[in-house]
Coordinates of C-alpha atoms in Angstrom, one line a residue:
Chain A
M1 CA 42.2 28.3 -9.3
M2 CA 44.1 25.0 -10.3
F3 CA 45.8 25.2 -6.8
V4 CA 42.0 25.4 -5.1
A5 CA 40.7 22.4 -6.9
A6 CA 44.1 20.5 -5.9
W7 CA 43.5 21.2 -2.3
F8 CA 39.9 19.6 -2.5
F9 CA 41.4 16.7 -3.6
Q10 CA 43.9 16.4 -1.1
L11 CA 41.4 17.0 1.5
R12 CA 39.3 14.3 -0.1
D13 CA 42.1 12.0 0.3
S14 CA 43.0 12.9 4.1
L15 CA 39.0 12.6 4.8
R16 CA 39.0 9.0 3.1
A17 CA 42.3 8.0 4.8
R18 CA 40.6 9.2 8.3
F19 CA 37.2 7.3 7.5
E20 CA 38.9 4.3 6.3
A21 CA 40.9 4.2 9.5
L22 CA 37.5 4.7 11.5
E23 CA 36.5 1.9 9.7
R24 CA 39.3 -0.5 10.6
T25 CA 39.3 0.5 14.4
A26 CA 35.9 0.0 14.6
A27 CA 34.6 -3.3 15.7
G28 CA 33.2 -5.9 13.4
R29 CA 29.3 -5.6 13.1
E30 CA 28.9 -9.0 15.0
R31 CA 30.2 -7.2 18.4
L32 CA 27.3 -4.7 18.3
D33 CA 24.6 -6.7 17.4
A34 CA 25.6 -10.4 17.5
E35 CA 21.8 -11.9 16.4
R36 CA 21.3 -10.3 13.3
L37 CA 24.3 -8.7 11.3
D38 CA 27.1 -10.8 10.1
A39 CA 30.8 -10.1 10.9
G40 CA 31.9 -7.1 8.8
K41 CA 34.9 -6.4 6.9
P42 CA 36.4 -2.3 7.2
G43 CA 34.7 -0.5 4.3
L44 CA 36.9 0.9 1.7
F45 CA 36.1 3.7 -0.6
V46 CA 35.6 3.0 -4.5
L47 CA 36.9 5.8 -6.7
T48 CA 35.1 6.3 -9.9
P49 CA 36.3 9.4 -12.2
W50 CA 34.2 10.9 -14.5
R51 CA 34.8 13.9 -17.4
R52 CA 32.3 16.2 -18.1
E53 CA 32.1 17.0 -21.8
E54 CA 32.5 20.6 -22.0
G55 CA 35.0 20.9 -19.6
G56 CA 36.6 19.2 -16.4
G57 CA 35.4 16.2 -14.3
G58 CA 35.5 14.6 -11.0
E59 CA 35.9 12.0 -9.0
M60 CA 33.0 10.0 -6.6
A61 CA 34.2 7.8 -3.7
L62 CA 31.5 5.7 -2.5
L63 CA 32.1 3.3 0.8
R64 CA 29.5 0.8 0.9
E65 CA 28.4 -1.6 3.6
G66 CA 31.3 -1.1 6.1
R67 CA 31.5 -1.3 9.5
L68 CA 30.9 2.0 10.6
F69 CA 29.4 3.2 7.5
E70 CA 26.5 1.7 5.7
K71 CA 26.9 4.4 3.1
A72 CA 29.7 7.2 3.0
A73 CA 30.7 9.6 -0.1
V74 CA 33.5 12.0 -0.5
H75 CA 33.2 13.4 -4.0
V76 CA 35.1 16.0 -5.6
S77 CA 34.9 18.2 -8.8
H78 CA 36.5 20.6 -11.0
V79 CA 34.3 21.7 -14.2
Y80 CA 34.9 24.6 -16.0
G81 CA 34.0 26.1 -19.4
P82 CA 31.0 28.3 -20.9
V83 CA 28.2 28.8 -18.2
P84 CA 25.4 26.5 -18.8
E85 CA 22.5 27.9 -19.9
A86 CA 20.6 26.0 -17.3
L87 CA 22.2 28.2 -14.6
T88 CA 21.5 31.6 -16.3
N89 CA 17.8 31.5 -16.9
G90 CA 17.2 31.8 -13.0
G91 CA 17.6 28.3 -12.3
G92 CA 21.3 29.1 -10.9
G93 CA 20.1 32.3 -8.5
A94 CA 21.6 35.5 -8.3
A95 CA 25.3 34.7 -8.8
W96 CA 24.6 33.6 -12.3
E97 CA 22.2 36.5 -13.6
N98 CA 23.1 39.3 -16.3
L99 CA 26.2 37.8 -17.2
P100 CA 27.8 38.4 -20.7
D101 CA 27.1 36.1 -23.6
D102 CA 30.7 34.8 -23.3
A103 CA 31.1 34.4 -19.8
L104 CA 32.8 31.3 -18.9
F105 CA 33.0 29.6 -15.4
E106 CA 35.3 27.3 -13.3
A107 CA 34.0 25.6 -10.2
A108 CA 35.6 23.2 -7.7
G109 CA 34.5 21.6 -4.6
I110 CA 33.9 18.4 -2.3
S111 CA 30.9 16.9 -1.0
V112 CA 30.7 14.3 2.1
I113 CA 27.8 12.6 2.8
L114 CA 28.2 9.9 6.0
H115 CA 25.4 7.5 7.1
P116 CA 26.6 5.7 9.4
R117 CA 25.1 1.9 10.5
N118 CA 24.7 2.4 14.0
P119 CA 21.3 4.3 14.8
H120 CA 23.8 6.1 17.9
V121 CA 26.1 7.6 15.5
P122 CA 24.6 10.6 14.0
A123 CA 24.6 11.2 9.8
A124 CA 26.4 14.1 8.8
H125 CA 27.1 16.3 5.7
M126 CA 29.9 18.8 4.6
N127 CA 30.4 20.6 1.2
T128 CA 32.7 23.4 0.3
R129 CA 33.2 25.1 -2.9
H130 CA 34.9 27.6 -5.0
I131 CA 33.4 29.4 -8.1
R132 CA 35.0 32.2 -10.3
I133 CA 32.8 33.7 -13.3
R134 CA 34.6 35.7 -15.9
T135 CA 34.5 37.5 -19.0
G136 CA 35.6 35.6 -22.6
D137 CA 39.1 37.4 -22.5
G138 CA 39.5 36.5 -18.7
G139 CA 38.3 39.6 -17.0
E140 CA 36.7 38.3 -13.5
I141 CA 33.0 39.1 -13.0
R142 CA 32.7 37.7 -9.5
A143 CA 34.2 34.7 -7.4
F144 CA 32.8 33.2 -4.2
F145 CA 32.8 30.4 -1.9
G146 CA 29.8 28.1 -0.5
G147 CA 29.5 25.4 1.3
G148 CA 28.3 24.1 5.1
A149 CA 28.1 21.1 7.5
D150 CA 25.3 19.9 9.3
L151 CA 24.6 17.2 11.8
T152 CA 21.6 14.5 11.6
P153 CA 21.1 12.8 14.7
M154 CA 18.9 9.3 14.2
L155 CA 17.4 9.2 17.2
K156 CA 15.2 11.4 18.9
R157 CA 16.8 11.4 22.5
Y158 CA 20.2 12.8 20.1
R159 CA 18.3 15.6 18.5
D160 CA 18.6 17.9 21.0
E161 CA 20.3 21.3 21.5
N162 CA 21.9 20.4 24.9
H163 CA 23.2 16.9 23.9
E164 CA 26.9 16.6 24.2
D165 CA 27.4 15.4 20.2
V166 CA 25.3 18.6 19.0
K167 CA 27.5 20.8 21.5
T168 CA 30.9 19.6 20.3
F169 CA 29.8 19.9 16.7
H170 CA 28.8 23.5 17.1
A171 CA 31.5 24.4 18.9
A172 CA 34.1 22.8 16.2
L173 CA 32.1 24.8 13.6
K174 CA 32.0 28.0 15.6
E175 CA 35.6 27.7 16.2
A176 CA 36.5 27.3 12.4
C177 CA 34.1 30.5 11.7
D178 CA 36.2 32.5 14.4
T179 CA 39.5 32.0 12.7
H180 CA 38.0 34.3 9.8
P181 CA 37.6 38.2 11.1
A182 CA 34.8 38.7 9.0
V183 CA 32.8 35.5 9.0
D184 CA 29.2 35.7 11.4
Y185 CA 29.0 32.4 13.0
E186 CA 25.7 33.1 13.9
A187 CA 24.4 34.3 10.6
F188 CA 25.8 31.1 9.1
R189 CA 24.3 29.0 11.8
D190 CA 20.8 30.3 11.4
W191 CA 21.2 30.3 7.6
C192 CA 21.6 26.6 8.0
A193 CA 18.5 26.2 10.4
R194 CA 16.3 27.9 7.5
Y195 CA 17.7 25.6 4.9
F196 CA 17.6 22.1 6.1
H197 CA 14.0 22.5 7.2
L198 CA 10.9 20.5 6.1
P199 CA 8.2 23.0 6.1
H200 CA 5.7 20.2 5.2
R201 CA 6.5 18.8 8.6
G202 CA 7.2 21.7 10.3
E203 CA 10.7 20.0 11.5
A204 CA 14.4 20.7 11.1
R205 CA 16.2 17.9 9.1
G206 CA 18.7 17.3 12.0
M207 CA 20.5 19.9 14.4
G208 CA 22.1 22.4 12.0
G209 CA 25.6 23.4 11.6
I210 CA 26.8 26.1 9.3
F211 CA 25.7 27.2 5.7
Y212 CA 26.6 29.9 3.1
D213 CA 26.7 30.8 -0.4
M214 CA 28.0 33.3 -2.7
W215 CA 30.1 34.3 0.0
Q216 CA 33.4 36.4 0.0
S217 CA 35.0 38.9 2.2
G218 CA 37.2 40.5 -0.2
D219 CA 40.1 38.7 1.0
F220 CA 40.6 35.9 -1.0
D221 CA 43.3 34.1 1.1
A222 CA 41.4 34.4 4.5
D223 CA 38.6 33.1 2.7
F224 CA 40.1 30.1 1.2
A225 CA 42.1 29.5 4.5
F226 CA 38.5 29.3 6.2
T227 CA 37.1 27.1 3.5
K228 CA 40.1 24.5 4.5
R229 CA 39.5 25.0 8.2
V230 CA 35.9 24.0 7.6
G231 CA 36.8 21.0 5.6
E232 CA 39.5 20.0 8.5
S233 CA 37.2 20.9 11.7
F234 CA 34.4 18.7 10.0
G235 CA 36.6 15.7 9.7
R236 CA 38.4 16.0 13.1
V237 CA 34.7 16.8 15.1
Y238 CA 32.8 13.9 13.1
E239 CA 35.5 11.2 14.1
T240 CA 35.4 12.4 17.7
I241 CA 31.7 12.2 17.8
A242 CA 31.7 8.6 15.9
K243 CA 34.3 6.9 18.5
R244 CA 32.2 8.2 21.3
R245 CA 29.3 6.5 20.1
I246 CA 30.8 3.5 17.7
G247 CA 30.5 0.8 20.7
T248 CA 26.8 1.5 21.8
R249 CA 24.6 -1.5 21.3
W250 CA 21.5 -1.0 19.3
S251 CA 18.1 -2.2 19.5
E252 CA 15.6 -3.6 16.7
A253 CA 13.4 -0.2 17.8
E254 CA 16.3 2.0 17.4
K255 CA 17.3 0.7 13.8
R256 CA 13.5 0.9 13.1
E257 CA 13.9 4.9 14.3
Q258 CA 16.9 5.4 12.3
R259 CA 15.3 4.5 9.1
K260 CA 12.0 6.7 9.9
W261 CA 14.8 9.7 10.3
R262 CA 16.5 8.6 7.1
G263 CA 13.0 8.8 5.3
R264 CA 12.8 12.6 6.5
Y265 CA 16.2 12.9 5.1
A266 CA 15.3 11.5 1.7
E267 CA 12.2 13.9 1.6
F268 CA 14.4 16.9 2.2
N269 CA 16.6 16.0 -0.3
L270 CA 14.1 15.1 -3.0
L271 CA 11.6 18.0 -2.4
Y272 CA 13.8 20.4 -1.3
D273 CA 17.4 20.4 -1.8
R274 CA 18.4 22.8 -4.4
G275 CA 21.6 20.9 -5.5
T276 CA 19.9 17.5 -6.0
R277 CA 16.8 19.0 -7.6
F278 CA 18.8 21.4 -10.3
G279 CA 21.6 18.7 -10.6
L280 CA 19.0 16.0 -11.9
R281 CA 17.0 18.5 -13.7
T282 CA 20.0 19.6 -15.8
G283 CA 21.8 16.1 -16.4
G284 CA 24.3 16.2 -13.9
N285 CA 26.0 13.1 -12.6
V286 CA 23.0 10.8 -11.3
E287 CA 24.7 8.8 -9.6
A288 CA 26.7 11.4 -7.7
I289 CA 23.9 13.4 -6.8
L290 CA 21.7 10.7 -5.5
S291 CA 24.4 9.2 -3.6
S292 CA 23.3 11.6 -1.0
L293 CA 20.3 9.5 -0.4
P294 CA 20.4 7.4 3.1
P295 CA 21.0 3.8 2.6
D296 CA 17.2 2.9 3.0
A297 CA 14.2 4.6 4.5
L298 CA 11.0 3.7 6.3
W299 CA 7.7 5.1 5.6
R300 CA 5.2 2.9 7.1
Chain B
M1 CA -22.7 16.7 -7.0
M2 CA -23.1 15.2 -3.7
F3 CA -24.3 12.0 -5.5
V4 CA -20.7 11.9 -7.0
A5 CA -19.2 12.1 -3.8
A6 CA -21.0 9.7 -2.4
W7 CA -20.4 7.3 -5.1
F8 CA -16.6 7.9 -4.4
F9 CA -17.1 6.8 -0.5
Q10 CA -19.2 3.8 -1.7
L11 CA -16.2 2.6 -4.3
R12 CA -13.6 3.3 -1.2
D13 CA -15.9 0.8 0.7
S14 CA -16.1 -1.8 -2.0
L15 CA -12.5 -1.4 -2.7
R16 CA -11.6 -1.8 1.0
A17 CA -14.0 -4.9 1.9
R18 CA -12.2 -6.4 -1.8
F19 CA -8.6 -5.9 -0.3
E20 CA -9.6 -7.0 3.3
A21 CA -10.8 -10.4 1.6
L22 CA -7.7 -10.9 -0.2
E23 CA -5.9 -10.0 3.1
R24 CA -8.0 -13.0 4.8
T25 CA -7.6 -15.5 2.0
A26 CA -3.6 -14.8 1.5
A27 CA -1.5 -17.2 3.5
G28 CA 0.1 -15.9 6.5
R29 CA 3.6 -14.3 5.8
E30 CA 5.2 -17.8 7.6
R31 CA 4.3 -19.9 4.4
L32 CA 6.1 -17.4 2.2
D33 CA 9.0 -17.0 4.0
A34 CA 9.3 -19.2 7.2
E35 CA 12.8 -18.3 8.0
R36 CA 12.6 -14.6 8.2
L37 CA 9.1 -13.4 8.9
D38 CA 6.7 -14.0 11.4
A39 CA 2.9 -15.1 11.0
G40 CA 1.3 -12.4 9.8
K41 CA -2.6 -11.6 10.6
P42 CA -4.9 -10.5 7.8
G43 CA -4.6 -6.7 7.5
L44 CA -7.4 -4.3 8.2
F45 CA -7.9 -0.4 7.3
V46 CA -8.0 1.9 9.8
L47 CA -10.2 5.0 8.9
T48 CA -9.3 8.4 10.0
P49 CA -11.6 11.3 9.2
W50 CA -10.3 14.9 8.7
R51 CA -12.0 18.1 8.0
R52 CA -11.2 21.2 5.9
E53 CA -11.5 24.2 7.9
E54 CA -13.0 26.3 4.7
G55 CA -15.3 23.5 3.6
G56 CA -15.3 19.7 3.3
G57 CA -13.0 16.9 4.2
G58 CA -12.4 13.3 3.8
E59 CA -11.3 10.2 5.4
M60 CA -7.7 8.3 5.1
A61 CA -8.1 4.7 5.2
L62 CA -4.7 3.0 5.9
L63 CA -3.6 -0.8 6.0
R64 CA -0.2 -1.3 7.6
E65 CA 1.5 -4.7 7.8
G66 CA -0.8 -7.0 6.6
R67 CA -0.3 -10.2 4.7
L68 CA -0.9 -9.3 1.0
F69 CA 0.0 -5.3 1.5
E70 CA 3.1 -4.0 3.2
K71 CA 1.0 -0.9 3.0
A72 CA -2.4 0.1 1.1
A73 CA -4.6 3.4 1.4
V74 CA -7.8 4.0 0.1
H75 CA -8.5 7.9 0.6
V76 CA -11.3 9.7 -0.2
S77 CA -12.6 13.3 -0.1
H78 CA -15.0 15.9 -0.9
V79 CA -13.8 19.4 -0.3
Y80 CA -15.9 23.0 -1.5
G81 CA -15.4 26.5 -0.9
P82 CA -13.9 29.6 -2.3
V83 CA -11.2 28.5 -4.9
P84 CA -7.9 28.6 -3.1
E85 CA -5.2 31.2 -3.9
A86 CA -2.5 28.7 -4.2
L87 CA -4.3 27.4 -7.3
T88 CA -5.2 30.5 -9.3
N89 CA -1.9 31.9 -9.5
G90 CA -0.3 29.0 -11.9
G91 CA 0.0 26.5 -9.2
G92 CA -3.0 24.6 -10.1
G93 CA -2.7 24.4 -14.1
A94 CA -4.9 25.7 -16.6
A95 CA -8.3 24.7 -15.2
W96 CA -8.2 27.4 -12.2
E97 CA -6.7 30.4 -14.6
N98 CA -8.9 33.5 -15.4
L99 CA -11.7 32.8 -12.9
P100 CA -13.9 35.3 -11.2
D101 CA -12.7 37.0 -7.8
D102 CA -15.7 35.3 -6.2
A103 CA -15.4 31.7 -8.0
L104 CA -16.3 28.5 -6.0
F105 CA -15.3 25.0 -6.1
E106 CA -16.3 21.5 -5.4
A107 CA -14.1 18.4 -5.8
A108 CA -14.6 14.9 -4.8
G109 CA -12.2 12.0 -5.5
I110 CA -10.2 9.1 -4.4
S111 CA -7.0 7.6 -4.3
V112 CA -5.7 4.1 -4.0
I113 CA -1.9 3.2 -3.4
L114 CA -1.1 -0.6 -3.1
H115 CA 2.2 -1.6 -1.8
P116 CA 2.2 -5.2 -1.4
R117 CA 4.6 -7.2 0.8
N118 CA 5.6 -10.2 -1.9
P119 CA 8.0 -8.7 -4.6
H120 CA 6.0 -10.8 -7.3
V121 CA 2.9 -8.9 -6.7
P122 CA 2.9 -5.5 -8.3
A123 CA 2.6 -1.9 -6.7
A124 CA -0.6 -0.2 -8.4
H125 CA -2.2 3.1 -7.6
M126 CA -5.6 4.6 -9.2
N127 CA -7.2 7.9 -8.6
T128 CA -10.3 9.6 -10.1
R129 CA -11.7 12.8 -8.9
H130 CA -14.8 15.0 -10.3
I131 CA -14.1 18.8 -9.9
R132 CA -16.7 21.8 -10.5
I133 CA -16.0 25.4 -10.6
R134 CA -18.9 27.9 -10.6
T135 CA -19.3 31.6 -10.3
G136 CA -20.5 33.3 -6.7
D137 CA -24.4 33.0 -7.7
G138 CA -24.1 29.1 -8.9
G139 CA -23.5 29.6 -12.7
E140 CA -21.2 26.7 -13.9
I141 CA -17.9 27.7 -15.4
R142 CA -16.3 24.5 -15.8
A143 CA -16.6 20.9 -14.8
F144 CA -14.4 18.1 -15.4
F145 CA -12.9 14.5 -14.3
G146 CA -9.4 13.3 -14.0
G147 CA -7.5 10.5 -12.9
G148 CA -5.5 7.3 -13.9
A149 CA -4.5 4.0 -13.0
D150 CA -1.2 2.5 -13.2
L151 CA 0.9 -0.7 -12.5
T152 CA 4.6 -0.8 -11.2
P153 CA 5.9 -4.3 -11.0
M154 CA 8.6 -4.5 -8.6
L155 CA 10.8 -7.1 -10.2
K156 CA 12.6 -6.6 -13.7
R157 CA 11.2 -10.0 -15.0
Y158 CA 7.8 -8.6 -14.5
R159 CA 9.0 -5.2 -16.2
D160 CA 7.9 -6.4 -19.6
E161 CA 5.1 -5.1 -22.2
N162 CA 4.7 -8.9 -22.8
H163 CA 4.2 -10.3 -19.6
E164 CA 1.0 -11.9 -18.4
D165 CA 0.1 -9.6 -15.7
V166 CA 1.0 -6.3 -17.7
K167 CA -1.1 -7.6 -20.2
T168 CA -4.0 -8.3 -18.0
F169 CA -4.1 -5.0 -16.5
H170 CA -3.5 -3.1 -20.0
A171 CA -6.5 -5.1 -21.3
A172 CA -8.9 -4.6 -18.3
L173 CA -8.5 -0.5 -18.7
K174 CA -8.8 -0.8 -22.5
E175 CA -12.0 -2.5 -21.8
A176 CA -13.1 0.5 -19.3
C177 CA -12.1 3.2 -21.9
D178 CA -14.2 1.1 -24.7
T179 CA -17.1 1.6 -22.8
H180 CA -17.2 5.4 -23.3
P181 CA -17.5 6.4 -27.2
A182 CA -15.4 9.2 -26.6
V183 CA -12.5 8.0 -24.6
D184 CA -9.2 7.6 -26.9
Y185 CA -7.8 4.5 -24.9
E186 CA -4.4 5.0 -26.6
A187 CA -4.1 8.7 -25.7
F188 CA -4.8 8.2 -22.4
R189 CA -2.2 5.3 -22.2
D190 CA 0.6 7.6 -23.9
W191 CA -0.5 10.2 -21.5
C192 CA 0.1 8.0 -18.6
A193 CA 3.7 6.9 -20.1
R194 CA 4.5 10.4 -20.0
Y195 CA 3.4 11.2 -16.6
F196 CA 5.2 8.4 -14.9
H197 CA 8.5 9.3 -16.3
L198 CA 11.7 9.5 -14.1
P199 CA 13.7 11.7 -16.6
H200 CA 17.1 12.0 -14.3
R201 CA 17.1 7.8 -14.8
G202 CA 15.7 8.0 -18.5
E203 CA 13.2 5.5 -17.1
A204 CA 9.4 4.8 -16.5
R205 CA 8.3 4.5 -13.1
G206 CA 6.3 1.0 -13.9
M207 CA 4.5 -0.2 -16.7
G208 CA 1.7 2.3 -17.4
G209 CA -1.8 2.2 -17.7
I210 CA -4.0 5.4 -18.3
F211 CA -3.6 9.1 -17.1
Y212 CA -6.2 11.8 -17.8
D213 CA -6.7 15.4 -16.5
M214 CA -9.3 18.2 -17.0
W215 CA -11.1 16.0 -19.2
Q216 CA -14.9 16.2 -20.3
S217 CA -16.9 14.9 -23.1
G218 CA -19.8 17.0 -22.9
D219 CA -22.1 13.9 -21.6
F220 CA -21.8 14.3 -17.6
D221 CA -23.4 10.6 -17.6
A222 CA -21.3 9.0 -20.0
D223 CA -18.0 10.7 -18.3
F224 CA -19.1 9.7 -14.6
A225 CA -20.1 5.9 -15.7
F226 CA -16.6 5.7 -17.1
T227 CA -15.5 7.5 -13.9
K228 CA -17.0 4.4 -12.1
R229 CA -15.8 2.0 -14.5
V230 CA -12.3 2.8 -14.0
G231 CA -12.5 2.4 -10.2
E232 CA -14.5 -1.1 -10.7
S233 CA -12.3 -2.5 -13.4
F234 CA -8.8 -1.1 -11.2
G235 CA -10.2 -3.1 -8.1
R236 CA -11.1 -6.5 -10.3
V237 CA -7.9 -6.5 -12.2
Y238 CA -5.6 -5.9 -9.1
E239 CA -7.4 -8.9 -7.3
T240 CA -6.8 -11.2 -10.6
I241 CA -2.9 -10.4 -10.6
A242 CA -2.6 -10.4 -7.0
K243 CA -4.4 -13.9 -6.6
R244 CA -2.0 -15.0 -9.5
R245 CA 1.2 -14.0 -7.8
I246 CA 0.7 -14.4 -4.1
G247 CA 1.5 -17.6 -3.3
T248 CA 4.9 -17.3 -5.1
R249 CA 7.8 -17.7 -2.8
W250 CA 10.7 -15.1 -3.0
S251 CA 14.2 -14.7 -2.3
E252 CA 16.1 -12.2 -0.2
A253 CA 17.9 -10.8 -3.7
E254 CA 13.8 -10.5 -4.8
K255 CA 13.0 -8.2 -1.8
R256 CA 16.0 -6.2 -2.2
E257 CA 15.1 -5.9 -5.6
Q258 CA 11.5 -4.4 -4.6
R259 CA 13.3 -2.2 -2.2
K260 CA 15.4 -0.9 -4.8
W261 CA 12.4 0.0 -7.3
R262 CA 10.5 1.5 -4.3
G263 CA 13.4 4.0 -4.0
R264 CA 12.5 5.1 -7.7
Y265 CA 9.1 5.0 -6.7
A266 CA 9.8 7.4 -3.9
E267 CA 11.9 9.5 -6.0
F268 CA 9.3 10.2 -8.5
N269 CA 6.6 11.0 -6.1
L270 CA 9.0 13.4 -4.2
L271 CA 10.6 15.2 -7.3
Y272 CA 7.8 15.0 -10.0
D273 CA 4.6 14.4 -8.9
R274 CA 2.1 17.3 -9.0
G275 CA -0.2 16.2 -6.5
T276 CA 2.4 15.5 -3.9
R277 CA 4.5 18.5 -4.4
F278 CA 1.3 20.8 -4.8
G279 CA -0.3 19.3 -1.7
L280 CA 2.8 19.4 0.7
R281 CA 3.6 23.4 -0.5
T282 CA -0.1 24.3 0.2
G283 CA -0.5 22.9 3.4
G284 CA -2.5 19.6 2.5
N285 CA -3.2 16.7 4.8
V286 CA 0.3 15.7 5.1
E287 CA -0.2 12.2 6.2
A288 CA -2.4 11.6 3.7
I289 CA -0.2 13.0 0.8
L290 CA 3.0 11.1 1.9
S291 CA 0.7 7.6 2.3
S292 CA 1.6 7.0 -1.1
L293 CA 5.3 6.7 -0.4
P294 CA 6.3 3.1 -0.3
P295 CA 6.7 1.5 2.9
D296 CA 10.4 1.6 2.8
A297 CA 13.2 2.0 0.2
L298 CA 16.8 1.4 -0.8
W299 CA 19.7 3.5 -2.3
R300 CA 22.8 1.5 -1.6

């Protein structure tokens, strides 16, 4: 599955180039809010490779304090080796249960988190991954894909099913899903709504998107093509929406509202997000895991 | 146990008066940072009573955007009735296990969270509670106290065992513990260090204090006197430390560092704090529970 991992790294490069180009074309911050912000330089991703002792590793790519993005992350990883115990004792879910003692795994994936400066530009997240579990002598036990993409507008007036940005985003994901004969877009969209939900507030984290896990149709080539499509569509549709909103000036009250919704975002990630909680409890790369947190938050 | 509950409400009144007096004597914000902040009015607590359908209720008291405190909470509650199912199926810990079906409980407590504006003034937390569990016909099954107090300095140079403020804080708690012949101060201090710990960062939340749960010595009067002493000592020692630091000017970099530590504080409360997680998952008063979160946070 080397070529699958290689493709995630390629997608990372193309998204990084896309987001850095957006940074260059975006006006400096002084155009948006002359009174309160310095002129900003276009942001650049800083790459930090990391190695995993048991096998594999990855690269974090973080952009901080850019013009368009206050914080953006595009992380990739390709890890393999014996199945970690933390996954098999219930912590990893059904995919990791009832495995032989000598089971090996291989996982590759990408994780994108975008927290723009301008409250009119939505935050967004996308990740896709491919996982294979084998016996010690190489026999395949199971292989599956997982992932998702969702949009989190940071002003109440954009948090509306009928808002142009929300419709554009859902339409792009629907189109990506429709390229695969076995993908049920509505099911993936419902899954997303159930997952990105804050029960204690009775509130959705954002306006949804798609979410799927432990998924495979039986046709590897089609599944991989779908995974590619989700990543590419996400990059394109986010660029479309960002360009639509980047020139809109914001008020102090709108910045404050953005930081309030960012607080909800942090609540979700720390209270409920499986990847975050699981990663932190099992000694994952803390910096990579917590880079999903918003650049700031407000609970007043 | 009406008189125990009544005492928690009295402590609330006295702490509220103490903190509001500190607000009045503290200089307006313009004295501290003329360039960036408006003059502030002394903050006042706003009281919000709430009722619990199954029996009892409480009062939230929140002070927002004061001179000394960016956010301060002094909440009290007195609740009773049949033991909630969420507590008996493992979620409440050992105290709530193996109870008869008709068991009744009664719980009273106070919870104080202080997030000052000035990064030189430490954040702090104190809570004490008394719980009684009885059979349906009134026979006592068990009764115990719980609580704790801890100090969270928001600048690295104050996060030092040998710093004057830290020593003053620990000395006050030691003195409170020493008034009770059966309280082991060192054990309560160790318990606190173990509890307020962020394993994913290998880091303490703050500089510790004391922590205890399901605790009773067999002498109710002495235990109740100790509980009172913890609450009163906390109020006094916090005032001493706050007065020592309130006039210190701060820099932009120090405010930024405070907001970074506030991020760690939010991580602890949302990832690990038993009260927060349990309360949110069992339909507690969301506003009261989340008022322990800092007024803002930074993850850049």
